[in-house]
Amino acid sequence: MSIHTPRIEKKITLSTISAMKGVEPITMVTAYDALFARLFDGEVEMILVGDSLNMSFLGKEDTLSATMDQMIYHTQAVGNGAKSACIVFDMPFGSYTTADIALENAVRVYHETNAQAVKIEGGKEKADIVRVLSENGVAVVAHIGLMPQHVRSEGGYKVRGKDEDDIKALLEDALDLQAAGAALILVEGVKAEAAKAVTEAVQIPTIGIGAGNSTDGQVLVWSDMFGFFEAFKPKFVKRYCDGAKEVREGLEQYISEVKSRAFPDEEHTY
Ligand code: KIV
């Protein structure tokens, strides 16, 4: 059995990530458990414990019913598997409605997990919350553009940055959030030229998802990129392997071998 050598051996901190802007694209994937976190650790710089787990793991329609307890549980699991990647905790819907609530929940994240930053969705209207968190020593990834936690209030997932006014609004969001102390900006579901304008306007790194090729880094949801989540595939998702097909093939073979008593054979018997 060959021993895999990880690409990254040192611990990745937020300072490492900041220093990568304009130097080398940052890679980030989601993970929700120790098994996959261990697979991704040492390869990608960052792991996001996204509230997307509510859909891909829990089978819910959207992310809105994820809770702090669930997110903490999954982040602890990811922390058990990932030792070098910089872990980001996705604050679930309702956990940062005021600065006080956000701070209380973010302190809980730092107390109970080894996440290095929390992510919150929102533009300049969330700048005060970002300021309070960062002034209290909590690193924040500010998520702008298409915000999945707004799916019910906006009646769907809407691509942003389609006209000059919206690009201007996104730029204002990014600049205000940076001024409030955000460590990174995650830009989701925006036209490539809007994400490029945001990336060029800020000094902090931007991580894109469905935001073209000019952001400082990219993130994908693991179950999308490896072909396990089959309910739908947004245009921006590239499938790097066909996980569901591979599992089905393996499962079929297992069933047929059990039925025919080909398994367990000598090799797998004490
Ligand atoms: O929850 C999540 O996985 C996310 C990504 C889509 C960025 O927020």
Short mmCIF file of C-alpha atoms and ligand atoms in Angstrom, two decimals:
data_model
loop_
_atom_site.label_atom_id
_atom_site.label_comp_id
_atom_site.label_asym_id
_atom_site.label_seq_id
_atom_site.Cartn_x
_atom_site.Cartn_y
_atom_site.Cartn_z
CA MET A 1 0.00 0.00 0.00
CA SER A 2 1.51 3.37 -1.00
CA ILE A 3 1.68 6.12 1.60
CA HIS A 4 0.28 9.39 0.31
CA THR A 5 2.47 12.47 0.85
CA PRO A 6 0.37 15.55 1.57
CA ARG A 7 0.94 18.65 -0.57
CA ILE A 8 0.86 20.90 2.52
CA GLU A 9 2.61 19.94 5.73
CA LYS A 10 2.47 23.12 7.79
CA LYS A 11 -0.53 24.54 9.64
CA ILE A 12 -2.38 27.06 7.48
CA THR A 13 -3.37 30.18 9.39
CA LEU A 14 -5.33 33.21 8.29
CA SER A 15 -2.01 35.05 7.90
CA THR A 16 -0.89 32.37 5.43
CA ILE A 17 -4.15 32.91 3.54
CA SER A 18 -3.82 36.73 3.50
CA ALA A 19 -0.29 36.44 2.14
CA MET A 20 -1.56 34.34 -0.78
CA LYS A 21 -3.56 37.20 -2.33
CA GLY A 22 -2.11 37.99 -5.73
CA VAL A 23 0.52 35.27 -5.28
CA GLU A 24 -1.18 31.88 -5.53
CA PRO A 25 -4.84 30.85 -5.85
CA ILE A 26 -6.35 29.61 -2.58
CA THR A 27 -8.17 26.25 -2.59
CA MET A 28 -11.12 25.60 -0.32
CA VAL A 29 -13.64 22.75 -0.17
CA THR A 30 -16.44 21.97 2.24
CA ALA A 31 -16.32 19.02 4.64
CA TYR A 32 -18.78 17.89 7.26
CA ASP A 33 -17.04 14.96 8.94
CA ALA A 34 -13.65 13.66 10.01
CA LEU A 35 -13.41 11.06 7.22
CA PHE A 36 -13.52 13.55 4.37
CA ALA A 37 -11.72 16.28 6.33
CA ARG A 38 -8.80 13.86 6.70
CA LEU A 39 -8.85 13.20 2.93
CA PHE A 40 -8.82 16.91 2.08
CA ASP A 41 -6.41 17.98 4.83
CA GLY A 42 -2.87 18.62 3.65
CA GLU A 43 -4.19 19.19 0.12
CA VAL A 44 -6.43 22.29 0.23
CA GLU A 45 -5.54 25.36 2.22
CA MET A 46 -9.03 25.82 3.66
CA ILE A 47 -12.01 23.70 4.71
CA LEU A 48 -15.45 25.24 5.09
CA VAL A 49 -17.95 23.51 7.34
CA GLY A 50 -20.80 24.93 5.30
CA ASP A 51 -24.45 24.99 6.27
CA SER A 52 -24.90 23.33 2.87
CA LEU A 53 -24.65 20.18 4.98
CA ASN A 54 -28.31 20.76 5.78
CA MET A 55 -29.07 19.92 2.15
CA SER A 56 -26.45 17.37 1.18
CA PHE A 57 -26.27 15.54 4.54
CA LEU A 58 -29.68 16.10 6.07
CA GLY A 59 -31.63 16.05 2.81
CA LYS A 60 -33.42 19.34 3.51
CA GLU A 61 -34.65 21.68 0.76
CA ASP A 62 -32.45 24.60 1.82
CA THR A 63 -29.90 25.63 4.45
CA LEU A 64 -32.24 27.61 6.69
CA SER A 65 -33.01 25.02 9.35
CA ALA A 66 -29.37 24.31 10.24
CA THR A 67 -28.69 25.05 13.92
CA MET A 68 -25.66 26.11 15.98
CA ASP A 69 -25.63 22.70 17.69
CA GLN A 70 -25.50 20.85 14.37
CA MET A 71 -22.81 23.12 12.96
CA ILE A 72 -20.71 22.76 16.13
CA TYR A 73 -21.04 18.96 16.03
CA HIS A 74 -19.89 18.78 12.39
CA THR A 75 -17.08 21.29 12.94
CA GLN A 76 -15.77 19.23 15.85
CA ALA A 77 -15.75 16.19 13.56
CA VAL A 78 -13.92 18.12 10.82
CA GLY A 79 -11.44 19.39 13.42
CA ASN A 80 -10.74 15.79 14.44
CA GLY A 81 -9.81 14.97 10.84
CA ALA A 82 -8.07 18.14 9.68
CA LYS A 83 -4.86 19.22 11.31
CA SER A 84 -3.30 21.60 8.79
CA ALA A 85 -6.19 23.20 6.88
CA CYS A 86 -7.65 26.51 8.01
CA ILE A 87 -11.20 25.62 9.11
CA VAL A 88 -14.08 28.07 8.64
CA PHE A 89 -17.36 27.69 10.55
CA ASP A 90 -20.51 28.74 8.68
CA MET A 91 -22.82 30.64 11.06
CA PRO A 92 -26.32 29.23 10.47
CA PHE A 93 -29.43 31.29 9.71
CA GLY A 94 -30.61 33.17 12.80
CA SER A 95 -27.30 32.91 14.67
CA TYR A 96 -26.10 36.47 13.93
CA THR A 97 -29.24 38.60 13.89
CA THR A 98 -27.66 41.18 16.24
CA ALA A 99 -24.05 41.89 17.18
CA ASP A 100 -24.61 40.49 20.69
CA ILE A 101 -26.15 37.26 19.44
CA ALA A 102 -23.40 36.91 16.81
CA LEU A 103 -20.67 37.44 19.39
CA GLU A 104 -22.19 34.97 21.84
CA ASN A 105 -22.45 32.32 19.12
CA ALA A 106 -19.00 33.06 17.67
CA VAL A 107 -17.40 32.78 21.12
CA ARG A 108 -19.08 29.39 21.41
CA VAL A 109 -17.48 28.40 18.09
CA TYR A 110 -14.01 29.31 19.35
CA HIS A 111 -14.65 27.60 22.71
CA GLU A 112 -16.01 24.35 21.31
CA THR A 113 -14.23 23.86 17.96
CA ASN A 114 -10.87 24.64 16.41
CA ALA A 115 -12.32 26.70 13.55
CA GLN A 116 -10.17 29.72 12.80
CA ALA A 117 -12.92 31.95 11.40
CA VAL A 118 -16.68 32.21 11.18
CA LYS A 119 -18.57 33.00 7.98
CA ILE A 120 -21.63 35.20 7.88
CA GLU A 121 -23.83 36.06 4.93
CA GLY A 122 -24.64 39.70 4.24
CA GLY A 123 -23.44 42.94 2.72
CA LYS A 124 -22.78 46.35 4.24
CA GLU A 125 -25.84 46.00 6.52
CA LYS A 126 -23.81 43.38 8.40
CA ALA A 127 -20.71 45.62 8.74
CA ASP A 128 -21.50 46.50 12.36
CA ILE A 129 -21.73 42.82 13.28
CA VAL A 130 -18.43 42.11 11.51
CA ARG A 131 -16.85 45.04 13.39
CA VAL A 132 -18.00 43.75 16.80
CA LEU A 133 -16.78 40.23 16.04
CA SER A 134 -13.39 41.33 14.77
CA GLU A 135 -12.88 43.84 17.59
CA ASN A 136 -13.47 40.93 19.96
CA GLY A 137 -10.89 38.73 18.30
CA VAL A 138 -13.14 36.66 16.04
CA ALA A 139 -11.99 36.37 12.41
CA VAL A 140 -14.82 36.79 9.91
CA VAL A 141 -15.32 35.59 6.36
CA ALA A 142 -17.99 37.86 4.88
CA HIS A 143 -20.20 36.12 2.31
CA ILE A 144 -21.65 38.47 -0.34
CA GLY A 145 -23.47 38.12 -3.67
CA LEU A 146 -25.93 35.24 -3.86
CA MET A 147 -26.74 34.37 -0.26
CA PRO A 148 -28.36 30.93 0.15
CA GLN A 149 -29.81 31.93 3.54
CA HIS A 150 -31.95 34.50 1.64
CA VAL A 151 -33.53 31.88 -0.62
CA ARG A 152 -36.96 32.07 1.02
CA SER A 153 -37.09 35.86 1.42
CA GLU A 154 -35.91 36.41 -2.16
CA GLY A 155 -37.90 33.55 -3.68
CA GLY A 156 -34.94 31.72 -5.21
CA TYR A 157 -31.23 31.79 -5.89
CA LYS A 158 -30.51 34.94 -7.93
CA VAL A 159 -27.22 35.59 -9.73
CA ARG A 160 -25.85 39.05 -8.82
CA GLY A 161 -23.70 41.67 -10.52
CA LYS A 162 -25.66 41.73 -13.76
CA ASP A 163 -25.65 45.53 -14.20
CA GLU A 164 -23.58 48.56 -13.24
CA ASP A 165 -25.77 49.43 -10.24
CA ASP A 166 -25.50 45.96 -8.78
CA ILE A 167 -21.73 45.85 -9.35
CA LYS A 168 -21.53 49.17 -7.48
CA ALA A 169 -23.62 47.71 -4.63
CA LEU A 170 -21.36 44.66 -4.40
CA LEU A 171 -18.28 46.89 -4.33
CA GLU A 172 -19.79 48.95 -1.51
CA ASP A 173 -20.57 45.77 0.40
CA ALA A 174 -17.03 44.46 0.01
CA LEU A 175 -15.36 47.75 0.96
CA ASP A 176 -17.58 48.28 4.02
CA LEU A 177 -17.02 44.72 5.21
CA GLN A 178 -13.27 45.06 4.72
CA ALA A 179 -13.31 48.36 6.66
CA ALA A 180 -15.25 46.60 9.43
CA GLY A 181 -12.42 44.08 9.79
CA ALA A 182 -13.45 41.08 7.64
CA ALA A 183 -10.51 38.74 7.05
CA LEU A 184 -11.79 37.37 3.74
CA ILE A 185 -14.69 37.87 1.38
CA LEU A 186 -16.55 34.93 -0.11
CA VAL A 187 -18.30 35.90 -3.33
CA GLU A 188 -21.06 33.55 -4.46
CA GLY A 189 -23.11 33.49 -7.66
CA VAL A 190 -22.01 36.74 -9.28
CA LYS A 191 -21.04 37.60 -12.85
CA ALA A 192 -17.31 37.15 -13.38
CA GLU A 193 -16.67 40.85 -14.08
CA ALA A 194 -18.34 41.83 -10.79
CA ALA A 195 -16.22 39.34 -8.80
CA LYS A 196 -13.11 40.66 -10.59
CA ALA A 197 -14.00 44.24 -9.66
CA VAL A 198 -14.51 43.22 -6.01
CA THR A 199 -11.22 41.28 -5.94
CA GLU A 200 -9.32 44.24 -7.36
CA ALA A 201 -10.99 46.72 -4.98
CA VAL A 202 -10.11 44.98 -1.71
CA GLN A 203 -6.79 44.15 -0.05
CA ILE A 204 -8.14 41.01 1.64
CA PRO A 205 -8.47 37.73 -0.28
CA THR A 206 -11.68 36.85 -2.09
CA ILE A 207 -12.89 33.27 -2.48
CA GLY A 208 -15.33 32.63 -5.30
CA ILE A 209 -18.05 30.08 -5.95
CA GLY A 210 -19.88 30.59 -9.22
CA ALA A 211 -17.99 33.86 -9.54
CA GLY A 212 -15.58 33.26 -12.42
CA ASN A 213 -11.86 32.87 -12.51
CA SER A 214 -10.51 36.15 -11.11
CA THR A 215 -11.11 35.73 -7.38
CA ASP A 216 -8.12 34.99 -5.14
CA GLY A 217 -9.41 31.49 -4.47
CA GLN A 218 -12.20 29.03 -5.20
CA VAL A 219 -14.54 26.95 -3.06
CA LEU A 220 -16.83 24.06 -4.02
CA VAL A 221 -19.16 21.88 -1.99
CA TRP A 222 -17.50 18.45 -1.82
CA SER A 223 -20.62 16.42 -2.53
CA ASP A 224 -21.23 18.52 -5.69
CA MET A 225 -17.67 18.42 -7.01
CA PHE A 226 -17.29 14.67 -6.47
CA GLY A 227 -20.66 13.78 -7.94
CA PHE A 228 -22.47 12.56 -4.82
CA PHE A 229 -25.21 15.21 -4.75
CA GLU A 230 -27.42 14.38 -7.70
CA ALA A 231 -30.60 16.39 -6.95
CA PHE A 232 -29.37 19.26 -9.13
CA LYS A 233 -26.12 20.61 -10.56
CA PRO A 234 -25.70 24.38 -10.81
CA LYS A 235 -23.83 25.65 -13.91
CA PHE A 236 -20.75 26.59 -11.86
CA VAL A 237 -20.22 23.10 -10.45
CA LYS A 238 -17.58 20.99 -12.13
CA ARG A 239 -17.74 17.29 -11.23
CA TYR A 240 -14.21 16.01 -10.68
CA CYS A 241 -15.40 12.44 -10.26
CA ASP A 242 -18.63 10.50 -10.43
CA GLY A 243 -18.89 9.47 -6.78
CA ALA A 244 -22.49 8.27 -6.85
CA LYS A 245 -21.82 6.06 -9.89
CA GLU A 246 -18.70 4.55 -8.29
CA VAL A 247 -20.58 3.79 -5.05
CA ARG A 248 -23.49 2.24 -6.96
CA GLU A 249 -21.11 0.02 -8.96
CA GLY A 250 -19.32 -1.07 -5.79
CA LEU A 251 -22.61 -1.74 -4.05
CA GLU A 252 -23.93 -3.80 -6.98
CA GLN A 253 -20.79 -5.93 -6.94
CA TYR A 254 -21.05 -6.43 -3.16
CA ILE A 255 -24.72 -7.48 -3.41
CA SER A 256 -24.01 -9.91 -6.21
CA GLU A 257 -21.04 -11.44 -4.32
CA VAL A 258 -23.04 -11.85 -1.11
CA LYS A 259 -25.96 -13.41 -3.00
CA SER A 260 -23.63 -15.81 -4.84
CA ARG A 261 -21.56 -16.48 -1.67
CA ALA A 262 -18.42 -15.29 -3.49
CA PHE A 263 -17.88 -12.94 -0.51
CA PRO A 264 -16.35 -13.49 1.97
CA ASP A 265 -13.68 -15.56 0.25
CA GLU A 266 -10.54 -17.13 1.83
CA GLU A 267 -8.68 -13.81 1.81
CA HIS A 268 -11.34 -12.10 3.90
CA THR A 269 -11.98 -14.92 6.36
CA TYR A 270 -10.22 -15.61 9.73
O1 KIV B 1 -22.68 26.33 2.97
C1 KIV B 1 -21.81 26.30 2.10
O2 KIV B 1 -21.29 25.25 1.73
C2 KIV B 1 -21.41 27.58 1.51
C3 KIV B 1 -20.72 27.52 0.21
C4 KIV B 1 -21.74 27.40 -0.86
C5 KIV B 1 -19.83 28.66 0.00
O3 KIV B 1 -21.70 28.62 2.05
#
